[in-house]
PDB file of C-alpha atoms in Angstrom:
ATOM      1  CA  MET A1466      10.788  24.290  11.558  1.00 94.00           C
ATOM      2  CA  LYS A1467       7.994  22.932  13.241  1.00 96.00           C
ATOM      3  CA  VAL A1468       5.463  20.496  11.416  1.00 97.00           C
ATOM      4  CA  PHE A1469       1.689  20.812  12.610  1.00 97.00           C
ATOM      5  CA  LYS A1470      -1.018  18.158  11.774  1.00 97.00           C
ATOM      6  CA  PHE A1471      -5.041  19.149  12.199  1.00 96.00           C
ATOM      7  CA  GLY A1472      -7.565  16.690  11.267  1.00 90.00           C
ATOM      8  CA  GLY A1473     -11.119  16.602  10.599  1.00 88.00           C
ATOM      9  CA  ALA A1474     -12.560  17.593  13.842  1.00 90.00           C
ATOM     10  CA  SER A1475      -9.884  20.491  13.498  1.00 92.00           C
ATOM     11  CA  VAL A1476     -11.712  22.276  10.640  1.00 94.00           C
ATOM     12  CA  LYS A1477     -15.331  20.914  11.006  1.00 95.00           C
ATOM     13  CA  ASP A1478     -17.047  24.062  10.754  1.00 96.00           C
ATOM     14  CA  SER A1479     -16.305  27.916  10.574  1.00 97.00           C
ATOM     15  CA  GLU A1480     -15.507  27.934  14.114  1.00 97.00           C
ATOM     16  CA  ALA A1481     -12.982  25.498  13.799  1.00 96.00           C
ATOM     17  CA  VAL A1482     -10.501  27.155  11.172  1.00 97.00           C
ATOM     18  CA  ILE A1483     -11.150  30.806  13.261  1.00 96.00           C
ATOM     19  CA  ASN A1484      -9.399  28.603  16.015  1.00 95.00           C
ATOM     20  CA  ILE A1485      -6.400  26.900  13.853  1.00 96.00           C
ATOM     21  CA  LYS A1486      -5.828  30.802  13.722  1.00 96.00           C
ATOM     22  CA  GLU A1487      -5.473  31.461  16.966  1.00 95.00           C
ATOM     23  CA  ILE A1488      -3.171  28.075  17.599  1.00 95.00           C
ATOM     24  CA  ILE A1489      -1.167  29.527  14.956  1.00 95.00           C
ATOM     25  CA  LYS A1490      -0.539  33.009  15.971  1.00 91.00           C
ATOM     26  CA  ARG A1491       0.947  32.080  19.285  1.00 90.00           C
ATOM     27  CA  GLU A1492       3.668  29.883  17.305  1.00 88.00           C
ATOM     28  CA  ASP A1493       7.126  32.131  16.768  1.00 83.00           C
ATOM     29  CA  SER A1494       8.998  29.451  14.517  1.00 84.00           C
ATOM     30  CA  ASN A1495       8.571  28.009  11.410  1.00 94.00           C
ATOM     31  CA  LEU A1496       5.954  25.529  10.523  1.00 97.00           C
ATOM     32  CA  VAL A1497       4.432  23.398   8.107  1.00 98.00           C
ATOM     33  CA  ILE A1498       0.832  22.761   8.403  1.00 98.00           C
ATOM     34  CA  ILE A1499      -1.015  20.142   7.704  1.00 98.00           C
ATOM     35  CA  ILE A1500      -4.414  19.258   7.247  1.00 97.00           C
ATOM     36  CA  SER A1501      -7.149  16.645   6.626  1.00 96.00           C
ATOM     37  CA  ALA A1502     -10.050  17.026   5.029  1.00 97.00           C
ATOM     38  CA  MET A1503     -13.219  19.189   6.897  1.00 96.00           C
ATOM     39  CA  HIS A1504     -15.583  16.946   9.502  1.00 91.00           C
ATOM     40  CA  LYS A1505     -16.617  13.717   7.642  1.00 93.00           C
ATOM     41  CA  THR A1506     -16.062  15.209   3.940  1.00 97.00           C
ATOM     42  CA  THR A1507     -13.864  12.020   2.838  1.00 96.00           C
ATOM     43  CA  ASN A1508     -17.349  10.339   3.960  1.00 96.00           C
ATOM     44  CA  SER A1509     -18.962  11.966   1.385  1.00 97.00           C
ATOM     45  CA  LEU A1510     -16.403  11.432  -0.928  1.00 98.00           C
ATOM     46  CA  GLU A1511     -16.797   8.198  -0.737  1.00 97.00           C
ATOM     47  CA  LYS A1512     -20.355   8.033  -1.193  1.00 98.00           C
ATOM     48  CA  VAL A1513     -19.613  10.327  -4.553  1.00 98.00           C
ATOM     49  CA  TRP A1514     -17.306   7.964  -5.695  1.00 98.00           C
ATOM     50  CA  ASP A1515     -19.357   4.248  -4.757  1.00 98.00           C
ATOM     51  CA  SER A1516     -22.392   6.173  -6.802  1.00 98.00           C
ATOM     52  CA  TYR A1517     -19.739   6.444  -9.720  1.00 98.00           C
ATOM     53  CA  ILE A1518     -18.458   4.097  -9.945  1.00 98.00           C
ATOM     54  CA  ASN A1519     -22.013   2.104 -10.394  1.00 97.00           C
ATOM     55  CA  ASN A1520     -22.669   4.527 -13.062  1.00 97.00           C
ATOM     56  CA  ASP A1521     -25.124   6.426 -11.069  1.00 98.00           C
ATOM     57  CA  LEU A1522     -23.949  10.135 -12.177  1.00 98.00           C
ATOM     58  CA  LYS A1523     -26.823  11.719 -11.086  1.00 98.00           C
ATOM     59  CA  GLY A1524     -25.997  10.392  -7.537  1.00 98.00           C
ATOM     60  CA  ALA A1525     -22.535  11.156  -7.485  1.00 98.00           C
ATOM     61  CA  ILE A1526     -23.389  15.179  -9.131  1.00 98.00           C
ATOM     62  CA  HIS A1527     -26.080  15.337  -6.072  1.00 98.00           C
ATOM     63  CA  GLU A1528     -23.614  13.736  -3.361  1.00 98.00           C
ATOM     64  CA  LEU A1529     -21.155  16.067  -4.508  1.00 98.00           C
ATOM     65  CA  ASP A1530     -23.249  19.015  -4.623  1.00 98.00           C
ATOM     66  CA  LYS A1531     -23.729  18.962  -0.788  1.00 98.00           C
ATOM     67  CA  THR A1532     -20.265  18.612  -0.072  1.00 98.00           C
ATOM     68  CA  ILE A1533     -20.031  21.795  -2.037  1.00 98.00           C
ATOM     69  CA  ASP A1534     -22.603  23.398  -0.394  1.00 98.00           C
ATOM     70  CA  PHE A1535     -21.240  22.386   3.643  1.00 98.00           C
ATOM     71  CA  HIS A1536     -17.438  24.246   2.245  1.00 98.00           C
ATOM     72  CA  LYS A1537     -19.198  26.783   0.751  1.00 98.00           C
ATOM     73  CA  GLU A1538     -21.224  27.643   4.012  1.00 98.00           C
ATOM     74  CA  ILE A1539     -18.123  27.993   5.482  1.00 98.00           C
ATOM     75  CA  TYR A1540     -16.217  29.356   3.546  1.00 98.00           C
ATOM     76  CA  THR A1541     -19.064  32.049   3.211  1.00 98.00           C
ATOM     77  CA  LYS A1542     -18.984  32.432   7.520  1.00 98.00           C
ATOM     78  CA  LEU A1543     -15.274  33.393   7.475  1.00 98.00           C
ATOM     79  CA  ARG A1544     -16.105  36.209   4.797  1.00 97.00           C
ATOM     80  CA  LEU A1545     -14.128  34.489   1.771  1.00 97.00           C
ATOM     81  CA  SER A1546     -17.127  35.103  -0.959  1.00 95.00           C
ATOM     82  CA  SER A1547     -15.529  38.017  -2.238  1.00 94.00           C
ATOM     83  CA  ASN A1548     -11.734  36.602  -2.537  1.00 96.00           C
ATOM     84  CA  LEU A1549     -11.825  36.468  -6.368  1.00 97.00           C
ATOM     85  CA  VAL A1550      -8.009  34.053  -6.101  1.00 96.00           C
ATOM     86  CA  PHE A1551     -10.233  32.396  -3.595  1.00 98.00           C
ATOM     87  CA  LEU A1552     -13.351  32.001  -5.849  1.00 97.00           C
ATOM     88  CA  ASN A1553     -11.227  31.063  -8.683  1.00 98.00           C
ATOM     89  CA  TYR A1554      -9.031  28.018  -7.778  1.00 98.00           C
ATOM     90  CA  PHE A1555     -11.943  26.585  -5.149  1.00 98.00           C
ATOM     91  CA  ASN A1556     -14.454  26.704  -8.524  1.00 98.00           C
ATOM     92  CA  SER A1557     -11.421  25.742 -10.821  1.00 98.00           C
ATOM     93  CA  LEU A1558     -11.210  22.223  -8.127  1.00 98.00           C
ATOM     94  CA  GLU A1559     -15.679  21.869  -8.397  1.00 98.00           C
ATOM     95  CA  LYS A1560     -15.055  22.162 -12.078  1.00 98.00           C
ATOM     96  CA  SER A1561     -12.552  19.002 -12.475  1.00 98.00           C
ATOM     97  CA  LEU A1562     -14.027  17.155 -10.567  1.00 98.00           C
ATOM     98  CA  LYS A1563     -17.511  17.107 -11.816  1.00 98.00           C
ATOM     99  CA  ALA A1564     -15.250  16.912 -15.450  1.00 98.00           C
ATOM    100  CA  PHE A1565     -13.990  13.746 -13.925  1.00 98.00           C
ATOM    101  CA  LEU A1566     -17.370  12.145 -13.085  1.00 98.00           C
ATOM    102  CA  HIS A1567     -18.624  12.589 -16.095  1.00 98.00           C
ATOM    103  CA  GLN A1568     -15.917  10.365 -17.805  1.00 97.00           C
ATOM    104  CA  PRO A1569     -16.923   6.688 -18.125  1.00 97.00           C
ATOM    105  CA  PRO A1570     -15.052   5.256 -14.748  1.00 97.00           C
ATOM    106  CA  SER A1571     -11.928   3.148 -14.872  1.00 96.00           C
ATOM    107  CA  ASP A1572     -11.819  -0.584 -13.985  1.00 96.00           C
ATOM    108  CA  ASN A1573      -9.851   0.246 -11.698  1.00 97.00           C
ATOM    109  CA  TYR A1574     -11.515   1.353  -8.716  1.00 97.00           C
ATOM    110  CA  ALA A1575      -8.932   2.572  -6.505  1.00 98.00           C
ATOM    111  CA  TYR A1576      -7.334   4.414  -9.173  1.00 98.00           C
ATOM    112  CA  ASN A1577     -11.003   6.627  -9.159  1.00 98.00           C
ATOM    113  CA  TYR A1578     -10.920   6.170  -5.368  1.00 98.00           C
ATOM    114  CA  ASP A1579      -8.473   8.765  -5.179  1.00 98.00           C
ATOM    115  CA  GLN A1580      -9.009  11.088  -8.051  1.00 98.00           C
ATOM    116  CA  ILE A1581     -12.313  11.941  -6.151  1.00 98.00           C
ATOM    117  CA  VAL A1582     -11.705  11.546  -2.779  1.00 98.00           C
ATOM    118  CA  SER A1583      -8.608  13.632  -3.037  1.00 98.00           C
ATOM    119  CA  TYR A1584     -10.581  16.398  -3.360  1.00 98.00           C
ATOM    120  CA  GLY A1585     -11.632  17.195   0.608  1.00 98.00           C
ATOM    121  CA  GLU A1586      -8.142  17.698   1.279  1.00 98.00           C
ATOM    122  CA  LEU A1587      -7.888  20.102  -1.598  1.00 98.00           C
ATOM    123  CA  PHE A1588     -10.705  22.003  -0.419  1.00 98.00           C
ATOM    124  CA  SER A1589     -10.112  22.255   3.536  1.00 98.00           C
ATOM    125  CA  THR A1590      -6.970  23.449   2.837  1.00 98.00           C
ATOM    126  CA  TRP A1591      -7.225  26.345  -0.019  1.00 98.00           C
ATOM    127  CA  ILE A1592      -9.954  27.160   2.802  1.00 98.00           C
ATOM    128  CA  VAL A1593      -7.986  27.413   5.951  1.00 98.00           C
ATOM    129  CA  SER A1594      -4.837  29.318   4.317  1.00 98.00           C
ATOM    130  CA  ASN A1595      -6.826  31.675   2.545  1.00 98.00           C
ATOM    131  CA  TYR A1596      -8.675  32.448   5.223  1.00 98.00           C
ATOM    132  CA  LEU A1597      -5.624  32.996   7.501  1.00 97.00           C
ATOM    133  CA  GLU A1598      -3.932  35.146   4.270  1.00 96.00           C
ATOM    134  CA  GLU A1599      -6.424  37.515   5.345  1.00 96.00           C
ATOM    135  CA  ASN A1600      -5.925  38.022   8.302  1.00 96.00           C
ATOM    136  CA  GLU A1601      -2.312  39.071   8.662  1.00 93.00           C
ATOM    137  CA  VAL A1602      -1.053  34.755   8.666  1.00 95.00           C
ATOM    138  CA  ILE A1603       0.807  35.044   5.699  1.00 95.00           C
ATOM    139  CA  ASN A1604       1.377  31.310   4.408  1.00 96.00           C
ATOM    140  CA  GLU A1605       2.311  29.736   1.648  1.00 96.00           C
ATOM    141  CA  TRP A1606       0.286  27.018   0.525  1.00 98.00           C
ATOM    142  CA  LEU A1607       1.529  23.717  -1.100  1.00 98.00           C
ATOM    143  CA  ASP A1608      -0.207  20.908  -3.189  1.00 98.00           C
ATOM    144  CA  ALA A1609       0.844  17.604  -1.486  1.00 98.00           C
ATOM    145  CA  ARG A1610       0.453  16.153  -5.033  1.00 98.00           C
ATOM    146  CA  LYS A1611       3.414  17.587  -6.236  1.00 98.00           C
ATOM    147  CA  LEU A1612       5.817  16.797  -3.080  1.00 98.00           C
ATOM    148  CA  ILE A1613       4.973  13.611  -2.120  1.00 98.00           C
ATOM    149  CA  SER A1614       6.052  11.438  -4.679  1.00 98.00           C
ATOM    150  CA  THR A1615       4.842   7.633  -4.651  1.00 98.00           C
ATOM    151  CA  SER A1616       4.267   4.726  -6.674  1.00 98.00           C
ATOM    152  CA  SER A1617       0.978   3.616  -8.429  1.00 98.00           C
ATOM    153  CA  HIS A1618      -0.476   1.867  -5.441  1.00 97.00           C
ATOM    154  CA  PHE A1619      -3.871   3.390  -5.754  1.00 98.00           C
ATOM    155  CA  GLN A1620      -5.027   3.942  -1.833  1.00 97.00           C
ATOM    156  CA  GLU A1621      -2.279   2.358  -0.659  1.00 96.00           C
ATOM    157  CA  ALA A1622       0.551   4.333  -2.067  1.00 97.00           C
ATOM    158  CA  ARG A1623       3.899   3.487  -1.361  1.00 97.00           C
ATOM    159  CA  VAL A1624       6.219   6.559  -0.554  1.00 97.00           C
ATOM    160  CA  ASN A1625       9.724   7.207  -2.812  1.00 98.00           C
ATOM    161  CA  TRP A1626      11.553   9.113   0.226  1.00 98.00           C
ATOM    162  CA  GLU A1627      14.169  10.327  -1.490  1.00 97.00           C
ATOM    163  CA  ILE A1628      12.821  12.258  -4.301  1.00 98.00           C
ATOM    164  CA  SER A1629       9.422  13.539  -2.105  1.00 98.00           C
ATOM    165  CA  ARG A1630      12.685  14.226   0.401  1.00 98.00           C
ATOM    166  CA  GLU A1631      14.103  17.126  -2.187  1.00 98.00           C
ATOM    167  CA  LYS A1632      10.873  18.109  -3.707  1.00 98.00           C
ATOM    168  CA  ILE A1633       9.797  18.665   0.112  1.00 98.00           C
ATOM    169  CA  ARG A1634      13.146  20.448   1.201  1.00 97.00           C
ATOM    170  CA  VAL A1635      13.567  22.694  -2.139  1.00 96.00           C
ATOM    171  CA  LYS A1636       9.130  23.985  -1.325  1.00 96.00           C
ATOM    172  CA  THR A1637      10.237  24.663   1.908  1.00 95.00           C
ATOM    173  CA  ASN A1638      13.250  26.325   0.917  1.00 91.00           C
ATOM    174  CA  SER A1639      11.825  30.108  -0.083  1.00 82.00           C
ATOM    175  CA  ASN A1640      11.462  33.402   1.876  1.00 79.00           C
ATOM    176  CA  SER A1641       7.402  31.600   3.485  1.00 83.00           C
ATOM    177  CA  SER A1642       7.784  30.637   7.346  1.00 93.00           C
ATOM    178  CA  ILE A1643       4.338  28.916   7.380  1.00 96.00           C
ATOM    179  CA  PHE A1644       3.503  26.408   4.738  1.00 97.00           C
ATOM    180  CA  ILE A1645       0.126  24.884   4.394  1.00 98.00           C
ATOM    181  CA  SER A1646      -0.247  21.479   2.560  1.00 98.00           C
ATOM    182  CA  GLN A1647      -2.510  18.891   2.894  1.00 98.00           C
ATOM    183  CA  GLY A1648      -2.437  14.960   4.423  1.00 96.00           C
ATOM    184  CA  PHE A1649      -3.351  12.168   3.023  1.00 96.00           C
ATOM    185  CA  ILE A1650      -2.644  12.531  -0.857  1.00 98.00           C
ATOM    186  CA  GLY A1651       0.329  12.161  -3.165  1.00 98.00           C
ATOM    187  CA  GLY A1652       1.199  11.431  -7.191  1.00 98.00           C
ATOM    188  CA  ASP A1653       2.910   9.033  -9.060  1.00 98.00           C
ATOM    189  CA  ALA A1654       5.306   9.478 -11.984  1.00 97.00           C
ATOM    190  CA  ASN A1655       2.355   9.613 -14.457  1.00 97.00           C
ATOM    191  CA  LYS A1656       0.740  12.730 -12.383  1.00 96.00           C
ATOM    192  CA  ASN A1657      -2.345  11.270 -10.897  1.00 98.00           C
ATOM    193  CA  THR A1658      -3.086  11.762  -7.534  1.00 98.00           C
ATOM    194  CA  THR A1659      -2.517   8.738  -5.087  1.00 98.00           C
ATOM    195  CA  THR A1660      -3.793   8.235  -1.627  1.00 98.00           C
ATOM    196  CA  LEU A1661      -1.449   6.921   1.408  1.00 96.00           C
ATOM    197  CA  GLY A1662      -4.200   5.161   3.047  1.00 90.00           C
ATOM    198  CA  ARG A1663      -7.028   5.857   5.185  1.00 74.00           C
ATOM    199  CA  GLU A1664      -6.532   8.364   7.729  1.00 73.00           C
ATOM    200  CA  GLY A1665      -2.957   8.821   6.525  1.00 87.00           C
ATOM    201  CA  SER A1666      -2.965  12.519   7.100  1.00 93.00           C
ATOM    202  CA  ASP A1667       0.051  11.560  10.169  1.00 92.00           C
ATOM    203  CA  TYR A1668       1.426   9.657   8.150  1.00 95.00           C
ATOM    204  CA  SER A1669       1.559  12.304   5.421  1.00 97.00           C
ATOM    205  CA  ALA A1670       2.842  14.661   8.611  1.00 97.00           C
ATOM    206  CA  ALA A1671       5.541  12.423   9.590  1.00 96.00           C
ATOM    207  CA  ILE A1672       6.974  12.509   5.850  1.00 98.00           C
ATOM    208  CA  PHE A1673       7.180  16.108   6.198  1.00 98.00           C
ATOM    209  CA  ALA A1674       8.669  15.947   8.505  1.00 98.00           C
ATOM    210  CA  TRP A1675      11.273  12.983   7.495  1.00 98.00           C
ATOM    211  CA  ALA A1676      11.979  15.738   4.808  1.00 98.00           C
ATOM    212  CA  ILE A1677      12.875  18.817   6.379  1.00 97.00           C
ATOM    213  CA  ASP A1678      14.123  17.611  10.021  1.00 97.00           C
ATOM    214  CA  ALA A1679      11.441  18.882  11.800  1.00 97.00           C
ATOM    215  CA  GLU A1680      12.473  20.344  15.426  1.00 96.00           C
ATOM    216  CA  GLU A1681       9.145  18.551  16.362  1.00 96.00           C
ATOM    217  CA  LEU A1682       5.898  17.327  15.148  1.00 97.00           C
ATOM    218  CA  THR A1683       2.387  17.979  16.903  1.00 95.00           C
ATOM    219  CA  ILE A1684      -0.463  16.579  16.208  1.00 93.00           C
ATOM    220  CA  TRP A1685      -4.254  18.440  17.410  1.00 93.00           C
ATOM    221  CA  LYS A1686      -6.432  16.161  18.751  1.00 86.00           C
ATOM    222  CA  ASP A1687      -9.708  16.528  20.735  1.00 75.00           C
ATOM    223  CA  VAL A1688      -8.308  15.136  23.671  1.00 65.00           C
ATOM    224  CA  PRO A1689      -5.376  16.361  25.980  1.00 59.00           C
ATOM    225  CA  GLY A1690      -2.634  14.161  24.727  1.00 58.00           C
ATOM    226  CA  LEU A1691      -2.197  10.227  24.913  1.00 64.00           C
ATOM    227  CA  LEU A1692      -4.036   8.480  27.151  1.00 62.00           C
ATOM    228  CA  ASN A1693      -3.614   5.238  28.493  1.00 56.00           C
ATOM    229  CA  ALA A1694      -7.288   4.126  26.605  1.00 55.00           C
ATOM    230  CA  ASP A1695     -10.110   5.709  24.931  1.00 58.00           C
ATOM    231  CA  PRO A1696     -11.791   8.467  26.804  1.00 61.00           C
ATOM    232  CA  LYS A1697     -14.904   7.647  24.631  1.00 63.00           C
ATOM    233  CA  VAL A1698     -15.656   3.976  26.589  1.00 65.00           C
ATOM    234  CA  PHE A1699     -13.989   4.350  30.188  1.00 64.00           C
ATOM    235  CA  LYS A1700     -14.168   7.198  32.086  1.00 66.00           C
ATOM    236  CA  ASP A1701     -11.144   7.414  34.349  1.00 67.00           C
ATOM    237  CA  THR A1702      -8.272   7.635  31.818  1.00 65.00           C
ATOM    238  CA  HIS A1703      -4.780   9.311  32.365  1.00 62.00           C
ATOM    239  CA  LYS A1704      -2.242  11.313  30.336  1.00 66.00           C
ATOM    240  CA  ILE A1705       1.106   9.255  29.379  1.00 69.00           C
ATOM    241  CA  ASP A1706       3.598  12.319  29.045  1.00 69.00           C
ATOM    242  CA  HIS A1707       6.789  10.368  28.082  1.00 75.00           C
ATOM    243  CA  ILE A1708       6.714   7.330  25.770  1.00 76.00           C
ATOM    244  CA  SER A1709       9.534   5.477  23.310  1.00 76.00           C
ATOM    245  CA  TYR A1710       8.885   5.002  19.736  1.00 76.00           C
ATOM    246  CA  LYS A1711       8.794   1.452  20.018  1.00 77.00           C
ATOM    247  CA  GLU A1712       5.995   1.553  22.497  1.00 74.00           C
ATOM    248  CA  ALA A1713       4.370   4.482  20.703  1.00 71.00           C
ATOM    249  CA  ILE A1714       4.851   1.989  17.526  1.00 71.00           C
ATOM    250  CA  GLU A1715       2.802  -1.452  19.595  1.00 73.00           C
ATOM    251  CA  LEU A1716       0.140   1.180  20.934  1.00 68.00           C
ATOM    252  CA  SER A1717      -0.732   1.935  17.550  1.00 65.00           C
ATOM    253  CA  TYR A1718      -0.869  -1.520  15.958  1.00 64.00           C
ATOM    254  CA  TYR A1719      -2.774  -2.720  18.935  1.00 62.00           C
ATOM    255  CA  GLY A1720      -5.858   0.517  18.308  1.00 57.00           C
ATOM    256  CA  ALA A1721      -4.625   3.500  19.479  1.00 58.00           C
ATOM    257  CA  SER A1722      -6.487   5.404  17.278  1.00 59.00           C
ATOM    258  CA  VAL A1723      -4.575   8.468  18.165  1.00 60.00           C
ATOM    259  CA  ILE A1724      -1.658   7.936  16.600  1.00 74.00           C
ATOM    260  CA  HIS A1725      -1.583   6.190  12.646  1.00 71.00           C
ATOM    261  CA  PRO A1726       0.447   2.937  12.388  1.00 69.00           C
ATOM    262  CA  LYS A1727       2.668   4.498  10.129  1.00 84.00           C
ATOM    263  CA  THR A1728       3.419   7.189  11.663  1.00 88.00           C
ATOM    264  CA  ILE A1729       6.334   6.679  14.131  1.00 88.00           C
ATOM    265  CA  LYS A1730       8.543   5.402  11.766  1.00 89.00           C
ATOM    266  CA  PRO A1731       9.743   8.190   9.979  1.00 93.00           C
ATOM    267  CA  LEU A1732       9.528  10.088  13.146  1.00 93.00           C
ATOM    268  CA  GLN A1733      11.970   7.481  15.162  1.00 92.00           C
ATOM    269  CA  ASN A1734      14.623   7.489  11.979  1.00 93.00           C
ATOM    270  CA  LYS A1735      15.417  11.115  12.708  1.00 95.00           C
ATOM    271  CA  SER A1736      14.477  11.062  16.296  1.00 95.00           C
ATOM    272  CA  ILE A1737      11.906  13.860  15.339  1.00 96.00           C
ATOM    273  CA  PRO A1738       9.645  14.152  18.568  1.00 94.00           C
ATOM    274  CA  LEU A1739       5.977  13.296  18.141  1.00 92.00           C
ATOM    275  CA  THR A1740       4.003  15.374  20.722  1.00 91.00           C
ATOM    276  CA  ILE A1741      -0.258  15.399  20.840  1.00 89.00           C
ATOM    277  CA  LYS A1742      -1.952  18.693  21.840  1.00 90.00           C
ATOM    278  CA  SER A1743      -5.296  19.625  22.389  1.00 87.00           C
ATOM    279  CA  PHE A1744      -7.067  22.145  19.593  1.00 88.00           C
ATOM    280  CA  ILE A1745      -9.659  22.719  22.594  1.00 85.00           C
ATOM    281  CA  ASN A1746      -7.630  23.314  25.286  1.00 77.00           C
ATOM    282  CA  PHE A1747      -4.853  24.865  23.604  1.00 72.00           C
ATOM    283  CA  GLN A1748      -4.563  27.504  25.462  1.00 66.00           C
ATOM    284  CA  LYS A1749      -2.755  25.130  28.607  1.00 58.00           C
TER     285      LYS A1749
END
């Protein structure tokens, strides 16, 4: 079984979701697919959180409605508007988040953050899962809040590796060949949602890969692989075809944004290869 991870840019609009379908249909192995929040959704939900902790309910609801409208536009273009199963759960997510916003904020701002911002991944994965299902890519949607067991260090939750491994293995040991779950989020012993740190979806993918002894983890990016420099800054970059785990960890800590710093170690512990591929030119 392989693990694929798609970031926010790879699910930024309806065309991007369709592109994911084309990538997945080319694979002949079982997959666990980890997906981030859609393009800029985390930033939008952070605005919701900021308004909420400042007791600006009207502002929080206004920002949330804009976020919901963004997702509605995408799922409407994907022709999911008539799928009652899809709509019922999507609407229930919206209602539960709005119900949270109508409660007084906790003094623990990090706790408030995790309960609000985590919805981005729930929205995106539910849309992608249902779109794939309607286009003959049968899959099982998994709730990462029930699989990645963490401490209650909100915004920087620490993973309970053994419990998480057991839960993930049980859920992925079904008749399904494709599983879809969320990056960035987990859950503590009190059933509170937690997050793994900003840009933590790569880390989530590594956790899943470690738990299932994956054959490979592929992170799909808007670059053709690991480059020797940022192509947005430097013109003459070249792809690094092979690199050791140690060198990859050093690169990540020195600012190589293509790899999250926490991602490499779980893979190194089980010698799981990490591949970076382009979701733009995936045919190559």
